[in-house]
Tab-separated table of C-alpha atoms in Angstrom:
chain	number	residue	atom	x	y	z
A	1	MET	CA	16.032	22.502	-76.420
A	2	LYS	CA	19.597	21.756	-77.417
A	3	LYS	CA	22.766	23.737	-77.999
A	4	ILE	CA	24.919	22.746	-80.952
A	5	GLU	CA	28.545	23.802	-80.779
A	6	ALA	CA	30.479	23.325	-84.014
A	7	ILE	CA	34.217	23.912	-84.359
A	8	ILE	CA	35.003	24.321	-88.069
A	9	ARG	CA	37.651	25.624	-90.452
A	10	PRO	CA	37.411	29.423	-90.929
A	11	GLU	CA	37.366	29.052	-94.722
A	12	ARG	CA	34.192	26.902	-94.469
A	13	LEU	CA	32.213	29.478	-92.442
A	14	THR	CA	30.475	31.229	-95.352
A	15	GLU	CA	29.330	27.949	-96.898
A	16	THR	CA	28.169	26.681	-93.493
A	17	ILE	CA	26.084	29.825	-92.909
A	18	LYS	CA	24.520	29.437	-96.364
A	19	GLY	CA	23.665	25.811	-95.542
A	20	LEU	CA	22.031	26.801	-92.265
A	21	LYS	CA	20.000	29.540	-93.973
A	22	ARG	CA	18.767	26.999	-96.548
A	23	ILE	CA	17.151	24.976	-93.739
A	24	GLY	CA	15.777	28.075	-92.008
A	25	ILE	CA	18.355	28.505	-89.226
A	26	THR	CA	19.224	32.195	-88.908
A	27	GLY	CA	20.153	32.606	-85.236
A	28	PHE	CA	23.678	31.659	-84.123
A	29	THR	CA	26.841	33.021	-82.526
A	30	VAL	CA	30.272	32.842	-84.184
A	31	SER	CA	33.626	33.186	-82.385
A	32	GLN	CA	37.202	32.972	-83.623
A	33	VAL	CA	39.119	30.377	-81.609
A	34	VAL	CA	42.340	28.354	-81.783
A	35	GLY	CA	42.719	24.721	-80.899
A	36	ARG	CA	44.519	21.443	-81.160
A	37	GLY	CA	43.308	18.105	-82.507
A	38	LYS	CA	44.607	15.590	-85.043
A	39	GLN	CA	45.570	18.276	-87.544
A	40	LYS	CA	49.325	18.261	-88.135
A	41	ASP	CA	51.574	21.074	-86.968
A	42	THR	CA	52.721	23.550	-89.594
A	43	GLN	CA	55.812	25.721	-89.961
A	44	GLY	CA	55.722	29.487	-90.050
A	45	VAL	CA	58.284	32.222	-90.546
A	46	TYR	CA	58.249	35.453	-88.574
A	47	ARG	CA	60.980	38.064	-89.088
A	48	GLY	CA	63.187	35.483	-90.715
A	49	LYS	CA	62.841	32.891	-87.939
A	50	ASN	CA	61.042	29.568	-88.265
A	51	TYR	CA	58.435	28.591	-85.698
A	52	GLN	CA	56.034	25.699	-85.277
A	53	VAL	CA	52.263	26.314	-85.317
A	54	THR	CA	50.647	23.895	-82.850
A	55	LEU	CA	47.350	25.731	-82.325
A	56	HIS	CA	45.258	26.140	-85.450
A	57	PRO	CA	42.727	28.927	-86.133
A	58	LYS	CA	39.124	27.697	-86.068
A	59	VAL	CA	35.624	29.139	-85.883
A	60	LYS	CA	33.157	28.129	-83.176
A	61	MET	CA	29.464	28.310	-84.038
A	62	GLU	CA	26.898	28.091	-81.247
A	63	ILE	CA	23.244	27.447	-82.062
A	64	VAL	CA	20.373	26.946	-79.609
A	65	LEU	CA	17.277	25.352	-81.114
A	66	SER	CA	14.323	23.052	-80.595
A	67	ASP	CA	15.029	19.326	-80.386
A	68	TYR	CA	13.296	18.542	-83.680
A	69	LEU	CA	15.749	20.787	-85.599
A	70	VAL	CA	18.923	19.176	-84.232
A	71	GLU	CA	19.437	16.384	-86.791
A	72	SER	CA	18.856	18.554	-89.865
A	73	THR	CA	21.151	21.239	-88.433
A	74	ILE	CA	23.940	18.734	-87.747
A	75	GLN	CA	23.650	17.307	-91.264
A	76	SER	CA	23.739	20.805	-92.764
A	77	ILE	CA	26.914	21.675	-90.842
A	78	ILE	CA	28.620	18.406	-91.809
A	79	THR	CA	27.719	18.817	-95.491
A	80	SER	CA	28.838	22.454	-95.592
A	81	ALA	CA	31.986	22.282	-93.442
A	82	GLN	CA	33.458	18.953	-94.493
A	83	SER	CA	36.670	18.899	-96.558
A	84	GLY	CA	37.582	15.283	-95.795
A	85	GLU	CA	40.928	16.167	-94.221
A	86	ASP	CA	42.164	16.184	-90.625
A	87	GLY	CA	41.183	19.419	-88.926
A	88	ASP	CA	37.604	19.667	-90.258
A	89	GLY	CA	36.384	20.028	-86.684
A	90	LYS	CA	33.828	18.625	-84.246
A	91	ILE	CA	30.162	19.045	-83.384
A	92	TYR	CA	28.939	18.830	-79.789
A	93	VAL	CA	25.308	18.735	-78.646
A	94	TYR	CA	24.276	19.862	-75.150
A	95	PRO	CA	20.896	19.936	-73.413
A	96	ILE	CA	19.561	23.394	-72.530
A	97	LEU	CA	17.659	23.505	-69.255
A	98	GLU	CA	16.327	27.047	-69.500
A	99	ALA	CA	16.533	30.084	-71.764
A	100	TYR	CA	15.492	33.621	-70.920
A	101	ASN	CA	14.456	36.451	-73.204
A	102	ILE	CA	16.368	39.513	-71.988
A	103	ARG	CA	13.960	41.986	-73.627
A	104	THR	CA	10.859	40.581	-71.918
A	105	GLY	CA	12.511	39.009	-68.875
A	106	THR	CA	10.493	35.829	-69.373
A	107	ILE	CA	11.507	32.213	-69.807
A	108	ASP	CA	11.617	30.994	-73.416
A	109	PHE	CA	10.063	27.549	-73.276
A	110	ASP	CA	10.590	27.061	-76.979
A	111	ILE	CA	13.366	28.558	-79.071
A	112	GLU	CA	11.650	28.011	-82.437
A	113	ASP	CA	11.420	31.778	-82.992
A	114	LEU	CA	15.146	31.742	-83.888
A	115	ALA	CA	14.452	29.502	-86.863
A	116	LYS	CA	11.757	31.952	-88.013
A	117	GLY	CA	14.035	34.997	-87.651
A	118	GLU	CA	11.983	36.426	-84.770
A	119	GLY	CA	12.908	37.204	-81.172
């Protein structure tokens, strides 16, 4: 099993979810985050005063799935989230040592049920 963590632009979230659904991935977690990378700072105005935005709003998607689904999931995220400009984000892949089903209290040896919409 692997965990894919994708940091993407918030405006690309809907298209990314559609892309994942097209390949049968329906289980994931989404969080609103802020971060800093190569994307340039921007200027903002609040109550008539200028300020510099150094942390940019992003969305973090976390997906745990079977090893054989990793490559197609990564390609789907890249295709859906890519704008071609700085700040498109990053994808990280981590090994998962164990997963537990809270409802049953048992170890999930295979997470494929997420791709089928079960669990």
